[in-house]
Coordinates of C-alpha atoms in Angstrom, one line a residue:
M813 CA -140.1 63.0 32.7
A814 CA -141.3 59.4 32.9
T815 CA -138.8 56.6 32.6
D816 CA -139.5 53.9 30.0
A817 CA -139.2 50.4 31.4
R818 CA -136.7 49.6 28.6
D819 CA -134.4 52.3 30.0
V820 CA -134.1 50.7 33.4
P821 CA -131.2 48.2 33.5
T822 CA -132.1 44.8 34.8
A823 CA -130.1 43.4 37.7
Q824 CA -127.5 40.9 36.6
P825 CA -125.5 38.6 38.9
A826 CA -122.0 39.9 39.5
R827 CA -119.5 38.8 36.9
D828 CA -116.0 39.7 38.0
V829 CA -114.2 38.4 35.0
P830 CA -110.5 38.8 35.3
T831 CA -108.8 40.3 32.3
A832 CA -105.2 39.4 33.1
Q833 CA -103.5 36.8 35.3
P834 CA -102.6 38.7 38.5
A835 CA -99.7 37.6 40.6
R836 CA -100.5 35.3 43.5
D837 CA -100.5 37.3 46.8
E838 CA -99.4 34.7 49.4
P839 CA -100.2 36.9 52.4
R840 CA -103.7 37.4 51.2
V841 CA -104.1 33.7 50.4
A842 CA -102.9 32.9 53.9
E843 CA -105.5 35.4 55.3
F844 CA -108.2 33.7 53.1
I845 CA -107.3 30.3 54.4
Q846 CA -107.5 31.5 58.0
H847 CA -110.9 33.3 57.5
F848 CA -112.5 30.6 55.4
G849 CA -111.3 27.9 57.7
A850 CA -112.7 29.8 60.6
L851 CA -116.1 30.1 58.8
L852 CA -116.2 26.4 58.1
Q853 CA -115.3 25.7 61.7
A854 CA -118.0 28.0 62.9
S855 CA -120.4 26.1 60.6
G856 CA -119.5 22.8 62.3
M857 CA -116.5 21.3 60.5
P858 CA -113.7 20.3 62.9
G859 CA -111.1 23.1 63.2
L860 CA -108.0 21.7 61.5
S861 CA -110.0 19.9 58.9
A862 CA -111.7 23.2 58.0
H863 CA -108.3 24.9 57.6
V864 CA -106.8 22.0 55.6
F865 CA -109.8 22.2 53.2
A866 CA -109.4 25.9 52.8
A867 CA -105.7 25.5 52.1
L868 CA -106.4 22.8 49.4
L869 CA -109.1 25.0 47.9
A870 CA -106.7 27.9 47.6
D871 CA -103.8 25.8 46.3
P872 CA -103.2 26.2 42.6
D873 CA -103.4 22.4 41.9
G874 CA -105.9 21.6 44.8
R875 CA -103.4 19.1 46.1
M876 CA -100.8 19.2 48.8
T877 CA -98.6 16.9 50.9
A878 CA -98.9 16.7 54.7
T879 CA -95.6 18.6 54.9
E880 CA -96.9 21.4 52.6
L881 CA -100.2 21.6 54.5
G882 CA -98.4 21.6 57.9
Q883 CA -96.1 24.5 56.6
A884 CA -99.1 26.4 55.3
L885 CA -101.0 26.1 58.5
G886 CA -98.2 26.2 61.0
V887 CA -98.8 22.7 62.4
S888 CA -96.9 19.4 62.3
P889 CA -97.4 17.1 59.3
A890 CA -98.6 14.4 61.9
A891 CA -101.5 16.7 62.9
I892 CA -102.7 16.8 59.3
S893 CA -103.5 13.0 59.3
T894 CA -106.7 13.2 61.3
A895 CA -107.9 16.3 59.4
T896 CA -107.4 14.7 56.0
S897 CA -109.0 11.5 57.2
Y898 CA -112.1 13.4 58.2
L899 CA -112.2 15.2 54.8
S900 CA -111.8 11.9 53.0
T901 CA -114.6 10.3 55.0
I902 CA -117.1 13.0 54.1
G903 CA -116.1 12.8 50.4
M904 CA -114.3 16.1 49.9
T905 CA -110.7 14.9 49.5
R906 CA -108.8 11.8 48.6
K907 CA -105.2 10.5 49.1
L908 CA -103.1 9.9 46.1
R909 CA -99.6 8.6 45.6
E910 CA -97.4 10.5 43.2
P911 CA -96.0 8.1 40.5
G912 CA -92.4 7.2 41.5
S913 CA -92.7 8.8 44.9
R914 CA -93.5 7.6 48.4
H915 CA -95.2 10.9 49.3
V916 CA -98.9 10.9 49.8
V917 CA -100.8 13.9 48.3
H918 CA -104.1 15.1 49.6
A919 CA -106.3 16.3 46.8
L920 CA -109.7 17.9 46.3
I921 CA -112.1 15.4 44.8
S922 CA -113.9 18.2 42.9
D923 CA -113.8 21.9 42.5
D924 CA -117.6 21.6 43.0
W925 CA -117.2 20.8 46.7
Y926 CA -120.4 22.7 47.5
A927 CA -122.4 20.1 45.6
T928 CA -120.8 17.4 47.7
L929 CA -121.8 19.2 50.9
A930 CA -125.3 19.8 49.7
T931 CA -126.0 16.3 48.4
K932 CA -123.9 14.0 50.6
N933 CA -126.0 11.2 51.9
D934 CA -129.1 13.2 51.1
V935 CA -128.9 14.9 54.5
I936 CA -131.7 17.3 53.5
G937 CA -134.1 14.5 52.5
A938 CA -133.3 12.5 55.5
T939 CA -133.8 15.5 57.8
Q940 CA -137.2 16.2 56.1
A941 CA -138.2 12.5 56.6
L942 CA -137.2 12.5 60.3
L943 CA -139.0 15.7 61.0
A944 CA -142.1 14.4 59.3
E945 CA -142.0 11.3 61.4
G946 CA -141.5 13.4 64.5
A947 CA -144.5 15.6 63.5
A948 CA -146.7 12.5 63.2
A949 CA -145.4 11.1 66.5
A950 CA -146.1 14.4 68.2
G951 CA -149.8 14.4 67.1
G952 CA -149.5 16.1 63.7
P953 CA -149.7 19.7 62.7
T954 CA -152.7 20.4 64.9
T955 CA -150.6 20.2 68.1
P956 CA -147.9 22.8 69.0
A957 CA -144.9 20.4 68.8
G958 CA -146.4 18.6 65.7
R959 CA -146.9 21.9 63.9
R960 CA -143.3 23.0 64.7
L961 CA -141.9 19.7 63.4
W962 CA -144.2 19.6 60.4
L963 CA -143.3 23.2 59.4
N964 CA -139.6 22.3 59.7
A965 CA -140.2 19.2 57.5
Q966 CA -141.9 21.4 55.0
M967 CA -139.0 23.9 55.0
F968 CA -136.5 21.1 54.4
G969 CA -138.6 19.7 51.6
Y970 CA -138.7 23.2 50.0
L971 CA -135.0 23.6 50.6
G972 CA -134.2 20.3 48.9
A973 CA -136.3 21.2 45.8
V974 CA -134.8 24.7 45.5
L975 CA -131.3 23.4 46.0
S976 CA -131.7 20.7 43.3
T977 CA -132.9 23.4 40.9
A978 CA -130.1 25.8 41.8
L979 CA -127.4 23.1 41.4
A980 CA -128.8 22.2 37.9
E981 CA -128.9 25.9 36.9
W982 CA -125.5 26.4 38.3
D983 CA -124.0 23.9 35.9
Q984 CA -125.2 26.1 33.0
R985 CA -124.1 29.3 34.7
K986 CA -120.7 27.9 35.5
A987 CA -120.2 27.0 31.9
A988 CA -121.0 30.5 30.8
L989 CA -118.7 32.1 33.4
L990 CA -115.8 29.8 32.4
A991 CA -116.4 30.6 28.7
D992 CA -115.9 34.3 29.5
L993 CA -112.5 33.7 31.1
P994 CA -109.4 34.4 29.0

């Protein structure tokens, strides 16, 4: 029997919508922090900064003191300073003072940290421009080195365009996902 095209379900992005507020599982959160921190570190972020960022991302409020971060990561609060300075420099966290307190709190600037990484200082555009300059300097796309550099420049141009579109579409998708939450 032939299948009518209307009978075939279309692929939809996964939408794991929670139906109830589950209890926070601290051992699993700690495991996430270790694994995500290791992934960020393997991607080039300094080790402790990667783990501090993962801890902030997993924190209910997205904000922790150096003492809290040190306890969560098993390091001294003093070691947290360099890590948080790095995260602040790249625009992913900021230092805040709690009203009426001398404690400094390290907080995520935005839940949309991926947009910060993708657009910070237009690294993709700058990479494309430098690769294009390198291609021209190497004799253009008709030479082996020029072709390699030119193709990489083209790829970064494509990546920048696709990423811009994806981030714009994500804002709409995110709104729809949040609307489905209880």
